[in-house]
Structures are given as structure tokens and as C-alpha cells.
Amino acid sequence: MLLGLLPGIEVVGSGGDGEEAVRLVAELSPDVVLMDLRMPRCDGAEATRRIRSQYPGTQVVVLTTYADDESLFPALKAGARGYLTKDAGGEEIVRAVEDVLSGDAGLSPKIQRRLLERLSEPAEASRPVEPPDGLTLRETEVIALIAEGMTNQEIARALHVSTATVKTHINNLFAKAGLKDRAQAVRYAYRHGLAQPPGRTRA
């Protein structure tokens, strides 16, 4: 009802879920779809992806109650060019529709702020590989250095510990991993991603 009263906007159809939205786009070829997100059968992000893939001439503006990251980013990745929350007024909706039709993004100020905040957040550190067989982090360091071909004395210097401490770590990790010698330790380190074989780089 609101959209039908807005200047410059003609409402050509209304659907109850994502499946119906995709069907109506195929049938009516609208310039813009105002898309809700949480719907039965086919949610708004999936419907947006299908519309943008199959009918690239139709732009999508999300109009939803939800502004959390789990709703926002999947919708934008699916191809939505606008994103408004349902507290948006008529003027804001018209502006978003006009923006996406002209090739711009139709984002509410709240959503723009969230995108800027997300971009300014430090990247999450990669989660370390969980050591196998109950190895400690120090033991994984030791076996990685063994895989590099270091002697016990070289490992001790690299880790700033005594040679006796290195031998203790080796005995412990050999027992935990069921290893008999350094050759097995090297293969174990490669197999579990604790070290990289020569000539192989991580991507």
C-alpha cells in the first residue's frame, strides 16, 4: 500500500516468498524487486541470487527487519544493490530504488556505517591447526624443526632451550605419536600439516 502511493513507483506484483518472487520476475520483468529476507521455501538471499543470475536486468533492494551481519552480507554477496530496514520512510525507499536504477548502491545510513565498521575491523587471525595426538604447541614446534632437518643442538638454539629439554620434547612427542625415528617424525609432520615438504608453498 505504501509503495503504491510513492511518486514514480508502479507496483506490478507482490509475492509471499522467494520462490514466488523469482516466478514473478520471470513473468513481469520489473525494474526493481523489494526483497524480504526470512521467508518460507526460499529465503531472500537465495531468491536474490537466482534473480540476479537469471534476470540481470532486475535490480534487488532488500527491505527487511534484520540488519545483523548474518542477514546483511549474504544478501549483498547474492547481488542485492540496496539494503534498507523496515523503519525506512517512503522517501528513503524511493531514493534507494532510484539509486540502484542509476547504478549506485541504495544503502541506508545504518547499513553504510556497518559496512565501514566491518571494513575497518582487523582481519581475524587464522586459527592454528589443532595439534594431533595431544601434542603440545612446543612439541609441534620441535617436530616442525625436525622436519626442516635441524639437529637437537640447532633446535635448542632456535627455541632458546637446552639440548636436554629438546630431547625430552622429542621423547614425549615420539611416544604420543607412536614414532620410532626422525624419518617417521618428518613424514608425520608433513602428513598433519605441521611442516611443508620442500618446494611446496602454502596458498
Tab-separated table of C-alpha atoms in Angstrom:
chain	number	residue	atom	x	y	z
A	1	MET	CA	0.000	0.000	0.000
A	2	LEU	CA	2.802	2.386	0.876
A	3	LEU	CA	4.712	1.683	-2.327
A	4	GLY	CA	1.654	2.293	-4.457
A	5	LEU	CA	1.431	5.825	-3.068
A	6	LEU	CA	5.058	6.730	-3.708
A	7	PRO	CA	5.756	9.010	-6.689
A	8	GLY	CA	7.477	7.394	-9.650
A	9	ILE	CA	6.851	3.831	-8.476
A	10	GLU	CA	4.375	1.440	-10.075
A	11	VAL	CA	3.763	-1.786	-8.171
A	12	VAL	CA	3.345	-4.599	-10.702
A	13	GLY	CA	3.273	-7.606	-8.390
A	14	SER	CA	3.600	-8.959	-4.869
A	15	GLY	CA	4.799	-12.383	-3.736
A	16	GLY	CA	4.713	-14.259	-0.456
A	17	ASP	CA	8.102	-15.965	-0.581
A	18	GLY	CA	11.316	-16.261	-2.562
A	19	GLU	CA	10.007	-18.880	-4.974
A	20	GLU	CA	7.106	-16.634	-5.912
A	21	ALA	CA	9.422	-13.648	-6.235
A	22	VAL	CA	11.561	-15.446	-8.812
A	23	ARG	CA	8.453	-16.569	-10.718
A	24	LEU	CA	7.005	-13.055	-10.769
A	25	VAL	CA	10.264	-11.561	-12.022
A	26	ALA	CA	10.205	-14.030	-14.920
A	27	GLU	CA	6.609	-13.122	-15.646
A	28	LEU	CA	6.590	-9.347	-15.097
A	29	SER	CA	10.210	-8.218	-15.699
A	30	PRO	CA	10.194	-5.480	-13.046
A	31	ASP	CA	12.982	-2.935	-12.868
A	32	VAL	CA	13.411	-3.449	-9.123
A	33	VAL	CA	12.398	-6.053	-6.570
A	34	LEU	CA	11.968	-5.070	-2.934
A	35	MET	CA	13.011	-8.282	-1.228
A	36	ASP	CA	12.343	-9.529	2.282
A	37	LEU	CA	14.881	-11.996	3.687
A	38	ARG	CA	13.342	-14.511	6.053
A	39	MET	CA	10.623	-16.304	4.131
A	40	PRO	CA	9.416	-19.893	3.751
A	41	ARG	CA	10.513	-22.260	0.954
A	42	CYS	CA	13.163	-19.927	-0.473
A	43	ASP	CA	14.737	-17.157	1.579
A	44	GLY	CA	15.517	-13.700	0.269
A	45	ALA	CA	19.249	-14.207	-0.226
A	46	GLU	CA	18.732	-17.294	-2.384
A	47	ALA	CA	15.919	-15.605	-4.332
A	48	THR	CA	18.183	-12.594	-4.885
A	49	ARG	CA	20.976	-14.825	-6.170
A	50	ARG	CA	18.623	-16.544	-8.614
A	51	ILE	CA	17.079	-13.301	-9.837
A	52	ARG	CA	20.425	-11.599	-10.398
A	53	SER	CA	21.775	-14.696	-12.157
A	54	GLN	CA	18.771	-15.363	-14.388
A	55	TYR	CA	17.356	-11.849	-14.846
A	56	PRO	CA	20.264	-9.378	-14.608
A	57	GLY	CA	18.068	-6.520	-15.802
A	58	THR	CA	16.188	-6.589	-12.494
A	59	GLN	CA	17.842	-4.955	-9.506
A	60	VAL	CA	17.176	-6.056	-5.938
A	61	VAL	CA	16.739	-3.843	-2.886
A	62	VAL	CA	16.412	-5.714	0.392
A	63	LEU	CA	13.752	-4.333	2.727
A	64	THR	CA	13.882	-6.250	5.971
A	65	THR	CA	13.636	-6.081	9.729
A	66	TYR	CA	17.126	-7.533	10.141
A	67	ALA	CA	20.399	-5.616	9.979
A	68	ASP	CA	22.698	-8.251	11.516
A	69	ASP	CA	25.789	-9.458	9.656
A	70	GLU	CA	24.262	-12.897	9.053
A	71	SER	CA	21.469	-11.236	7.073
A	72	LEU	CA	23.313	-8.304	5.505
A	73	PHE	CA	26.390	-9.869	3.971
A	74	PRO	CA	24.777	-12.949	2.351
A	75	ALA	CA	22.218	-10.654	0.712
A	76	LEU	CA	24.874	-8.316	-0.662
A	77	LYS	CA	27.000	-11.242	-1.849
A	78	ALA	CA	23.931	-12.646	-3.593
A	79	GLY	CA	23.701	-9.467	-5.663
A	80	ALA	CA	21.429	-7.056	-3.801
A	81	ARG	CA	22.359	-3.482	-4.691
A	82	GLY	CA	20.281	-1.906	-1.933
A	83	TYR	CA	19.581	-2.726	1.681
A	84	LEU	CA	17.021	-0.971	3.870
A	85	THR	CA	15.460	-1.838	7.186
A	86	LYS	CA	11.699	-1.660	7.593
A	87	ASP	CA	11.857	1.565	9.574
A	88	ALA	CA	12.804	3.291	6.302
A	89	GLY	CA	10.418	6.027	5.227
A	90	GLY	CA	8.860	6.455	1.798
A	91	GLU	CA	11.470	8.971	0.660
A	92	GLU	CA	14.279	6.622	1.612
A	93	ILE	CA	12.698	3.756	-0.322
A	94	VAL	CA	12.229	5.930	-3.426
A	95	ARG	CA	15.838	7.133	-3.162
A	96	ALA	CA	17.138	3.549	-2.877
A	97	VAL	CA	15.128	2.467	-5.922
A	98	GLU	CA	16.397	5.424	-7.940
A	99	ASP	CA	19.970	4.780	-6.790
A	100	VAL	CA	20.039	1.142	-7.893
A	101	LEU	CA	18.409	2.005	-11.222
A	102	SER	CA	21.173	4.545	-11.874
A	103	GLY	CA	23.868	2.035	-10.994
A	104	ASP	CA	24.565	3.223	-7.460
A	105	ALA	CA	24.098	1.397	-4.176
A	106	GLY	CA	20.878	2.043	-2.285
A	107	LEU	CA	22.040	1.554	1.291
A	108	SER	CA	20.534	3.078	4.391
A	109	PRO	CA	22.885	5.180	6.575
A	110	LYS	CA	22.781	2.427	9.220
A	111	ILE	CA	23.920	-0.183	6.704
A	112	GLN	CA	26.634	2.095	5.320
A	113	ARG	CA	28.002	2.534	8.839
A	114	ARG	CA	28.021	-1.226	9.407
A	115	LEU	CA	29.902	-1.831	6.166
A	116	LEU	CA	32.502	0.763	7.107
A	117	GLU	CA	32.841	-0.768	10.569
A	118	ARG	CA	33.289	-4.215	9.037
A	119	LEU	CA	35.946	-2.961	6.645
A	120	SER	CA	37.839	-1.277	9.482
A	121	GLU	CA	37.815	-4.366	11.699
A	122	PRO	CA	41.166	-6.157	11.887
A	123	ALA	CA	41.256	-9.396	9.956
A	124	GLU	CA	40.770	-12.408	12.160
A	125	ALA	CA	43.943	-14.329	12.750
A	126	SER	CA	43.976	-17.719	11.134
A	127	ARG	CA	43.063	-20.388	13.595
A	128	PRO	CA	46.063	-22.525	14.424
A	129	VAL	CA	45.931	-26.154	13.436
A	130	GLU	CA	44.827	-28.253	16.392
A	131	PRO	CA	47.866	-30.369	17.311
A	132	PRO	CA	47.238	-34.077	16.642
A	133	ASP	CA	47.615	-36.869	19.178
A	134	GLY	CA	47.637	-34.488	22.115
A	135	LEU	CA	50.931	-32.837	21.170
A	136	THR	CA	51.682	-29.575	22.914
A	137	LEU	CA	52.412	-26.448	20.915
A	138	ARG	CA	56.078	-26.710	21.886
A	139	GLU	CA	56.180	-30.313	20.686
A	140	THR	CA	54.692	-29.286	17.344
A	141	GLU	CA	57.415	-26.630	17.058
A	142	VAL	CA	60.049	-29.247	17.745
A	143	ILE	CA	58.723	-31.721	15.176
A	144	ALA	CA	58.441	-28.949	12.587
A	145	LEU	CA	62.108	-28.120	13.120
A	146	ILE	CA	62.993	-31.801	12.864
A	147	ALA	CA	61.217	-31.803	9.511
A	148	GLU	CA	63.426	-28.904	8.457
A	149	GLY	CA	66.433	-31.137	9.094
A	150	MET	CA	67.700	-29.487	12.273
A	151	THR	CA	69.771	-31.366	14.811
A	152	ASN	CA	68.892	-31.345	18.508
A	153	GLN	CA	71.553	-28.705	19.109
A	154	GLU	CA	70.178	-26.474	16.341
A	155	ILE	CA	66.633	-26.877	17.655
A	156	ALA	CA	67.834	-25.943	21.140
A	157	ARG	CA	69.418	-22.741	19.818
A	158	ALA	CA	66.326	-21.871	17.746
A	159	LEU	CA	63.993	-22.300	20.722
A	160	HIS	CA	66.415	-20.916	23.318
A	161	VAL	CA	66.253	-24.039	25.445
A	162	SER	CA	68.766	-26.687	26.471
A	163	THR	CA	69.554	-29.762	24.415
A	164	ALA	CA	68.258	-31.911	27.268
A	165	THR	CA	64.903	-30.117	27.057
A	166	VAL	CA	64.746	-30.761	23.318
A	167	LYS	CA	65.426	-34.470	23.916
A	168	THR	CA	62.606	-34.562	26.461
A	169	HIS	CA	60.201	-32.975	23.973
A	170	ILE	CA	61.265	-35.450	21.289
A	171	ASN	CA	60.810	-38.440	23.585
A	172	ASN	CA	57.342	-37.187	24.572
A	173	LEU	CA	56.132	-36.492	21.045
A	174	PHE	CA	57.539	-39.785	19.757
A	175	ALA	CA	55.603	-41.612	22.468
A	176	LYS	CA	52.364	-39.713	21.804
A	177	ALA	CA	52.529	-40.114	18.026
A	178	GLY	CA	53.893	-43.655	18.033
A	179	LEU	CA	57.066	-42.668	16.171
A	180	LYS	CA	60.290	-44.680	16.129
A	181	ASP	CA	62.775	-42.362	14.455
A	182	ARG	CA	63.277	-38.919	12.909
A	183	ALA	CA	62.346	-40.125	9.415
A	184	GLN	CA	58.915	-41.148	10.706
A	185	ALA	CA	58.682	-37.824	12.516
A	186	VAL	CA	59.288	-35.942	9.248
A	187	ARG	CA	56.579	-37.900	7.418
A	188	TYR	CA	54.229	-37.363	10.375
A	189	ALA	CA	54.848	-33.600	10.316
A	190	TYR	CA	54.112	-33.426	6.573
A	191	ARG	CA	51.013	-35.603	6.859
A	192	HIS	CA	49.477	-33.491	9.636
A	193	GLY	CA	50.351	-30.114	8.153
A	194	LEU	CA	52.877	-29.281	10.871
A	195	ALA	CA	55.545	-28.675	8.224
A	196	GLN	CA	55.651	-28.227	4.466
A	197	PRO	CA	57.638	-30.545	2.186
A	198	PRO	CA	60.498	-28.800	0.356
A	199	GLY	CA	59.384	-26.934	-2.728
A	200	ARG	CA	55.759	-26.642	-1.602
A	201	THR	CA	54.378	-23.286	-0.547
A	202	ARG	CA	51.126	-22.513	1.187
A	203	ALA	CA	48.467	-20.644	-0.729
